[in-house]
Structures are given as structure tokens and as C-alpha cells.
Coordinates of C-alpha atoms in Angstrom, one line a residue:
M1 CA -15.8 34.3 -11.1
R2 CA -15.0 31.0 -9.5
P3 CA -11.6 30.8 -7.7
T4 CA -8.7 28.9 -9.3
L5 CA -8.7 25.5 -7.7
S6 CA -6.4 23.7 -10.1
W7 CA -3.8 24.3 -12.8
T8 CA -2.3 22.4 -15.8
P9 CA 1.4 22.7 -16.5
T10 CA 2.1 24.3 -19.9
E11 CA 5.3 22.4 -20.3
E12 CA 6.7 19.0 -19.3
P13 CA 7.0 19.1 -15.4
S14 CA 10.4 18.6 -13.8
P15 CA 10.7 15.3 -11.8
G16 CA 12.5 17.3 -9.1
T17 CA 15.6 16.3 -7.2
T18 CA 16.4 14.4 -4.0
D19 CA 19.5 16.6 -3.3
L20 CA 18.9 18.5 0.0
A21 CA 22.2 20.4 -0.3
P22 CA 20.7 23.7 -1.7
V23 CA 18.1 23.7 1.1
A24 CA 20.8 23.1 3.8
E25 CA 23.1 25.7 2.3
A26 CA 20.3 28.4 2.2
L27 CA 19.3 27.7 5.8
G28 CA 22.9 27.6 6.9
R29 CA 23.3 31.2 5.7
G30 CA 20.2 32.2 7.8
G31 CA 17.5 34.8 7.0
V32 CA 15.3 32.3 5.2
L33 CA 11.6 32.9 4.9
V34 CA 9.4 29.8 5.0
L35 CA 6.1 29.6 3.1
S36 CA 4.2 26.5 4.0
G37 CA 1.1 24.9 2.5
A38 CA -1.2 22.0 3.1
G39 CA 1.5 19.4 2.3
I40 CA 3.3 20.0 5.5
S41 CA 0.3 18.9 7.6
T42 CA -0.5 15.7 5.8
E43 CA 1.7 13.7 8.2
S44 CA -0.5 15.1 11.0
G45 CA -3.5 13.4 9.4
I46 CA -4.8 16.5 7.6
P47 CA -5.1 15.8 3.8
D48 CA -3.9 18.3 1.3
Y49 CA -5.9 19.6 -1.6
R50 CA -4.0 18.5 -4.7
G51 CA -1.5 15.7 -3.9
E52 CA -2.2 12.1 -4.4
G53 CA -5.6 11.4 -2.9
G54 CA -6.0 15.2 -2.3
S55 CA -9.5 16.4 -1.2
L56 CA -10.2 18.3 -4.5
S57 CA -10.7 14.9 -6.2
R58 CA -13.9 14.5 -4.2
H59 CA -14.7 17.9 -2.7
T60 CA -15.2 21.5 -3.8
P61 CA -14.3 23.9 -1.0
M62 CA -16.8 26.5 0.2
T63 CA -16.4 29.9 -1.5
Y64 CA -16.9 33.2 0.1
Q65 CA -19.6 34.1 -2.4
D66 CA -21.7 31.0 -1.7
F67 CA -21.3 31.3 2.1
T68 CA -22.4 34.9 2.3
A69 CA -25.3 34.6 -0.2
D70 CA -27.0 31.3 0.7
A71 CA -28.3 30.3 4.1
A72 CA -28.5 26.7 2.9
A73 CA -24.9 26.7 1.9
R74 CA -24.0 28.1 5.4
R75 CA -26.0 25.3 7.0
R76 CA -24.1 22.7 4.9
Y77 CA -20.8 24.3 5.7
W78 CA -21.3 24.5 9.5
A79 CA -22.6 20.9 9.7
R80 CA -19.6 19.6 7.9
S81 CA -17.2 21.9 9.6
H82 CA -18.6 21.1 13.1
L83 CA -18.1 17.4 12.5
G84 CA -14.6 18.0 10.9
W85 CA -13.5 20.1 13.9
R86 CA -13.7 17.1 16.2
T87 CA -10.9 15.6 14.2
F88 CA -9.1 18.7 12.9
G89 CA -8.9 20.3 16.4
R90 CA -7.1 17.3 17.8
A91 CA -4.3 17.2 15.1
L92 CA -0.7 17.4 16.5
P93 CA 2.4 18.9 14.9
N94 CA 4.6 16.4 12.9
A95 CA 8.3 16.3 12.2
G96 CA 8.1 19.0 9.5
H97 CA 6.5 21.5 11.8
R98 CA 9.0 20.6 14.6
A99 CA 11.9 21.1 12.2
V100 CA 10.7 24.5 11.1
A101 CA 10.3 25.5 14.8
A102 CA 13.9 24.3 15.5
F103 CA 15.3 26.3 12.5
G104 CA 13.5 29.4 14.0
R105 CA 14.9 28.8 17.5
H106 CA 18.4 28.6 16.1
G107 CA 18.1 31.9 14.3
L108 CA 18.0 30.5 10.7
L109 CA 14.7 31.9 9.7
S110 CA 13.5 35.5 9.1
G111 CA 9.9 34.4 9.4
V112 CA 7.1 31.9 8.6
I113 CA 4.1 32.4 6.4
T114 CA 1.6 29.6 6.3
Q115 CA -1.3 29.1 3.9
N116 CA -2.7 26.5 6.4
V117 CA -5.5 27.3 8.9
D118 CA -4.6 24.5 11.4
G119 CA -2.3 26.4 13.8
L120 CA 0.2 23.5 13.9
H121 CA 3.3 25.7 13.3
Q122 CA 2.5 27.6 16.5
A123 CA 1.7 24.3 18.3
A124 CA 5.2 23.1 17.4
G125 CA 6.8 26.2 18.9
S126 CA 7.2 28.6 15.9
E127 CA 6.9 32.2 16.8
G128 CA 5.6 35.2 14.8
V129 CA 3.9 33.0 12.2
V130 CA 1.7 34.9 9.7
D131 CA -1.5 32.9 9.1
L132 CA -2.0 34.0 5.5
H133 CA -5.5 32.4 5.3
G134 CA -6.5 32.9 8.9
R135 CA -7.1 30.4 11.7
L136 CA -9.9 27.8 12.0
D137 CA -9.9 28.0 15.8
R138 CA -11.3 31.5 15.7
V139 CA -14.8 32.7 14.6
V140 CA -15.8 36.2 13.4
C141 CA -19.3 37.8 13.0
L142 CA -19.9 39.2 9.6
S143 CA -22.2 41.9 11.0
C144 CA -20.5 43.3 14.1
G145 CA -17.0 42.0 13.7
D146 CA -16.9 40.3 17.1
F147 CA -14.3 37.5 17.4
S148 CA -14.9 34.4 19.5
D149 CA -13.2 31.0 20.2
R150 CA -14.1 28.1 18.0
R151 CA -14.3 25.8 21.0
E152 CA -17.1 28.0 22.4
L153 CA -19.0 27.7 19.2
A154 CA -18.5 24.0 19.1
L155 CA -20.3 23.7 22.5
R156 CA -23.2 25.9 21.3
L157 CA -23.5 23.8 18.1
E158 CA -23.4 20.6 20.2
E159 CA -26.3 21.9 22.3
A160 CA -28.3 23.0 19.3
N161 CA -27.8 19.7 17.5
K162 CA -27.9 16.9 20.1
G163 CA -27.3 13.5 18.6
F164 CA -25.6 14.9 15.5
A165 CA -23.0 12.3 14.7
P166 CA -23.0 11.2 11.1
V167 CA -20.0 9.2 9.7
A168 CA -18.0 11.4 7.3
A169 CA -16.4 10.1 4.2
G170 CA -13.3 12.2 4.9
I171 CA -11.8 15.4 6.4
N172 CA -10.4 18.2 4.2
P173 CA -7.6 20.7 4.7
D174 CA -10.1 23.4 5.7
G175 CA -11.5 21.2 8.4
D176 CA -14.6 20.5 6.4
A177 CA -16.0 16.9 6.6
D178 CA -17.5 15.2 3.6
L179 CA -21.2 14.7 4.2
T180 CA -24.2 14.2 2.0
D181 CA -27.2 16.6 2.1
A182 CA -29.1 13.8 3.8
Q183 CA -26.5 13.6 6.5
V184 CA -26.6 17.4 7.0
G185 CA -30.4 17.2 7.4
D186 CA -31.9 20.0 9.4
F187 CA -28.6 21.0 11.1
Q188 CA -29.2 24.1 13.2
V189 CA -26.8 27.1 12.8
V190 CA -26.3 29.4 15.7
P191 CA -26.0 33.2 15.5
C192 CA -23.5 35.7 17.0
T193 CA -24.1 36.1 20.7
V194 CA -23.5 39.8 20.5
C195 CA -25.7 41.0 17.6
G196 CA -27.4 37.8 16.2
G197 CA -25.4 38.1 13.0
V198 CA -23.9 35.5 10.7
L199 CA -20.8 33.7 12.0
K200 CA -17.9 32.7 9.8
P201 CA -14.7 30.9 10.7
D202 CA -11.9 33.5 10.7
V203 CA -10.3 32.0 7.5
V204 CA -10.0 33.3 4.0
F205 CA -12.4 31.2 1.8
F206 CA -11.7 30.5 -1.8
G207 CA -12.8 33.6 -3.8
E208 CA -12.1 35.9 -0.8
P209 CA -9.1 38.3 -0.8
V210 CA -6.4 38.1 1.8
P211 CA -6.8 41.2 4.1
P212 CA -4.6 43.9 2.5
Q213 CA -2.6 44.6 5.7
R214 CA -1.7 40.9 6.1
A215 CA -0.7 40.7 2.4
E216 CA 1.6 43.7 2.8
Q217 CA 3.1 42.2 5.9
C218 CA 4.0 39.1 3.9
R219 CA 5.4 41.2 1.0
A220 CA 7.6 43.0 3.5
L221 CA 8.9 39.6 4.9
V222 CA 9.8 38.5 1.4
R223 CA 11.7 41.8 0.8
E224 CA 13.7 41.2 3.9
A225 CA 14.5 37.5 3.4
S226 CA 17.7 36.1 2.1
A227 CA 15.8 33.2 0.4
L228 CA 12.3 31.8 0.2
L229 CA 11.7 28.2 1.2
V230 CA 8.4 26.8 0.1
L231 CA 7.2 23.7 2.0
G232 CA 4.3 21.5 0.8
S233 CA 2.5 23.9 -1.4
S234 CA 1.4 23.4 -5.0
L235 CA 1.3 27.3 -5.3
T236 CA -1.9 26.9 -7.4
V237 CA -3.6 29.9 -5.8
M238 CA -2.2 33.4 -6.3
S239 CA -2.2 34.2 -2.6
G240 CA 1.0 32.1 -2.3
L241 CA 2.4 32.2 -5.8
R242 CA 2.7 36.0 -5.7
F243 CA 5.4 35.8 -3.0
V244 CA 7.4 33.3 -5.1
R245 CA 7.2 35.6 -8.1
Q246 CA 8.2 38.6 -5.9
A247 CA 11.3 36.8 -4.6
A248 CA 12.3 35.6 -8.0
Q249 CA 11.9 39.0 -9.6
A250 CA 14.1 40.5 -6.8
G251 CA 16.8 37.9 -7.5
Q252 CA 16.3 36.1 -4.2
P253 CA 16.8 32.3 -4.3
V254 CA 13.5 30.3 -4.2
L255 CA 13.7 26.6 -3.0
I256 CA 10.7 24.3 -3.0
V257 CA 10.2 21.0 -1.1
N258 CA 7.2 19.3 -2.5
R259 CA 6.8 15.8 -3.9
D260 CA 4.6 16.9 -6.9
P261 CA 5.3 19.7 -9.5
T262 CA 4.2 23.1 -8.5
R263 CA 3.0 26.3 -10.3
G264 CA 6.2 28.0 -9.0
D265 CA 8.8 25.5 -10.2
R266 CA 9.9 27.7 -13.1
H267 CA 10.9 30.4 -10.5
A268 CA 12.9 28.0 -8.2
L269 CA 16.5 27.0 -8.1
A270 CA 15.4 23.5 -7.2
R271 CA 12.3 21.5 -6.2
V272 CA 13.2 18.7 -3.7
A273 CA 10.7 15.8 -4.3
L274 CA 10.9 14.2 -0.9
P275 CA 8.4 13.7 2.0
L276 CA 8.6 16.9 4.1
G277 CA 9.1 15.3 7.5
D278 CA 12.0 13.2 6.4
A279 CA 13.6 15.9 4.3
L280 CA 13.5 18.6 7.0
S281 CA 14.7 16.3 9.7
A282 CA 17.6 15.3 7.4
V283 CA 18.5 19.0 6.8
A284 CA 18.3 19.7 10.6
G285 CA 20.7 16.8 11.1
R286 CA 23.2 18.2 8.5
L287 CA 23.1 21.6 10.2
G288 CA 23.4 20.2 13.7
V289 CA 20.1 21.6 14.7
P290 CA 18.3 19.4 17.4
V291 CA 14.6 18.9 16.7
E292 CA 12.5 18.5 19.8

């Protein structure tokens, strides 16, 4: 089965609100769990999947099934990802990431779960972040399980593909650049230095399950939270929506800050339809929380 990449609302979507009071009140009480998606990183130059101009309008993400079954698919992926890493790896935290870090420093959060693979929450200073879908800056061997640094792999790929510098049509939330097959050409993939096996970024591809231990860690965080605050996620994929449903079923308030309707709106007390950086900065101001 192909993974769920999009959804169609079955009822008229709510336009959302611009009232930040419910978000400020929840954070003011403390114990809030943040669940962030690609939308929080758009202001850092990383596009989202489904918003206006989102990458799914021009790009189908790599699936786990295609990556593991097809050497040609792996070559296309690594060529595109190698080029995308040059931009993706230089992205910096934005006002939204910095506000979340500030809320954490002031004891207002019980934790942060992110669906993103960019590491920008940690770069902004957030601690104890659960990377639900893994991290693009780490690589794993599918044969021996050895982990290595993405920067080391980038150097090896540079050496194996000297002069590889096509112009990409765009960069996607997973760090994958848009290239044609002609641009990919005969790009050379390098093996694991330990066993010669197949290397994969340490991220959860579409169609691949979140590791059970990580999923349970997130469920525990939801159980312990006073409220769930969703930031910049359409909640299209079940890996994030399940936690919204869990919180709602337990009677915990769910608040969403996302400009477009989400798959979880029916479970939320409110969806604030404002840009994340501005919205979270405004909330920090209301609460007297300085944002570095």
C-alpha cells in the first residue's frame, strides 16, 4: 500500500481564528506538549509538504519500499539528497523555533515532539526533543546497523562524484532536491564503511513505521501533558494525528497553530490561522517570556 500523502476534508473546513488567547492561557498554566510539523520550518527556508506552494504539488517523497527494493531509486534519492543537503544543512532556526525554546526554558512545556528531520528545534536551544521521524544529519546502515555522521557521508559522496553540481528546481522538507533523471545521470552511491551495506538516512520514510519504542515515548508524553499544542502540521499522516486523537480522547485540550485546515481540527479547541513566527512571538510577549 502507498502511504497517505494527502487528505480531503469531509465537511466544510473551519476558517480558523486569529485569537491567540487560548494558546497563551494553556502555556501560562504550564505542562504543554508541543507537536511540530514542517510548517514551523518554512520561515527557515525549508518548504512544507502541503501548504501553499508545498512540495507535494511537484514532488512525491521517497518511500521505504522503493528505497529498499530498487538500486536505481536509491541512486536517484542519494543524488537528490546530496544536493539538497548543501542547502538543508545550512538552515537556521527562526522565530518559531526560538519561541518554543524560550517556553521550554521558562518551564512552560512538558516536552517537544517534532515530525521534522531538520534538527532546528535543538539548534534553537530546545532540550529533550523527540525526533519522531528521525534526523537527516545521521546515517544508518541497513545491514549492520552502524550509525555515522551525514557530514562524513557528504564528503565521501563529493569525492565519488566530482563536479556534480546540477541546478535543482527546489528543495523539499526531507532535504531532497528536485532533479530530473538526466541530472541524476550516473551518480555514484557509496556503501557502508563497516560492512559494505546499503546506507539510508536515519529518518522514517513514507510507508515506514515509527520505531515502536519512540512511538511509546511520545504516547507517554501525551499522557503526562496538560495540553497538546500542534505547530505547523497538517496532521495528514497518522504518525502525528494519533497523538491528537489520544489527547482528545483523554479530555486534554488540543490547540493548533496552522494557517491551513488540518486533519485534526475536529479534535481541537481552536485552530489559530496565523504565521507561526509572528504568532508564537506574540504569545511570548503576552506571557513576558523573552525570546533570544
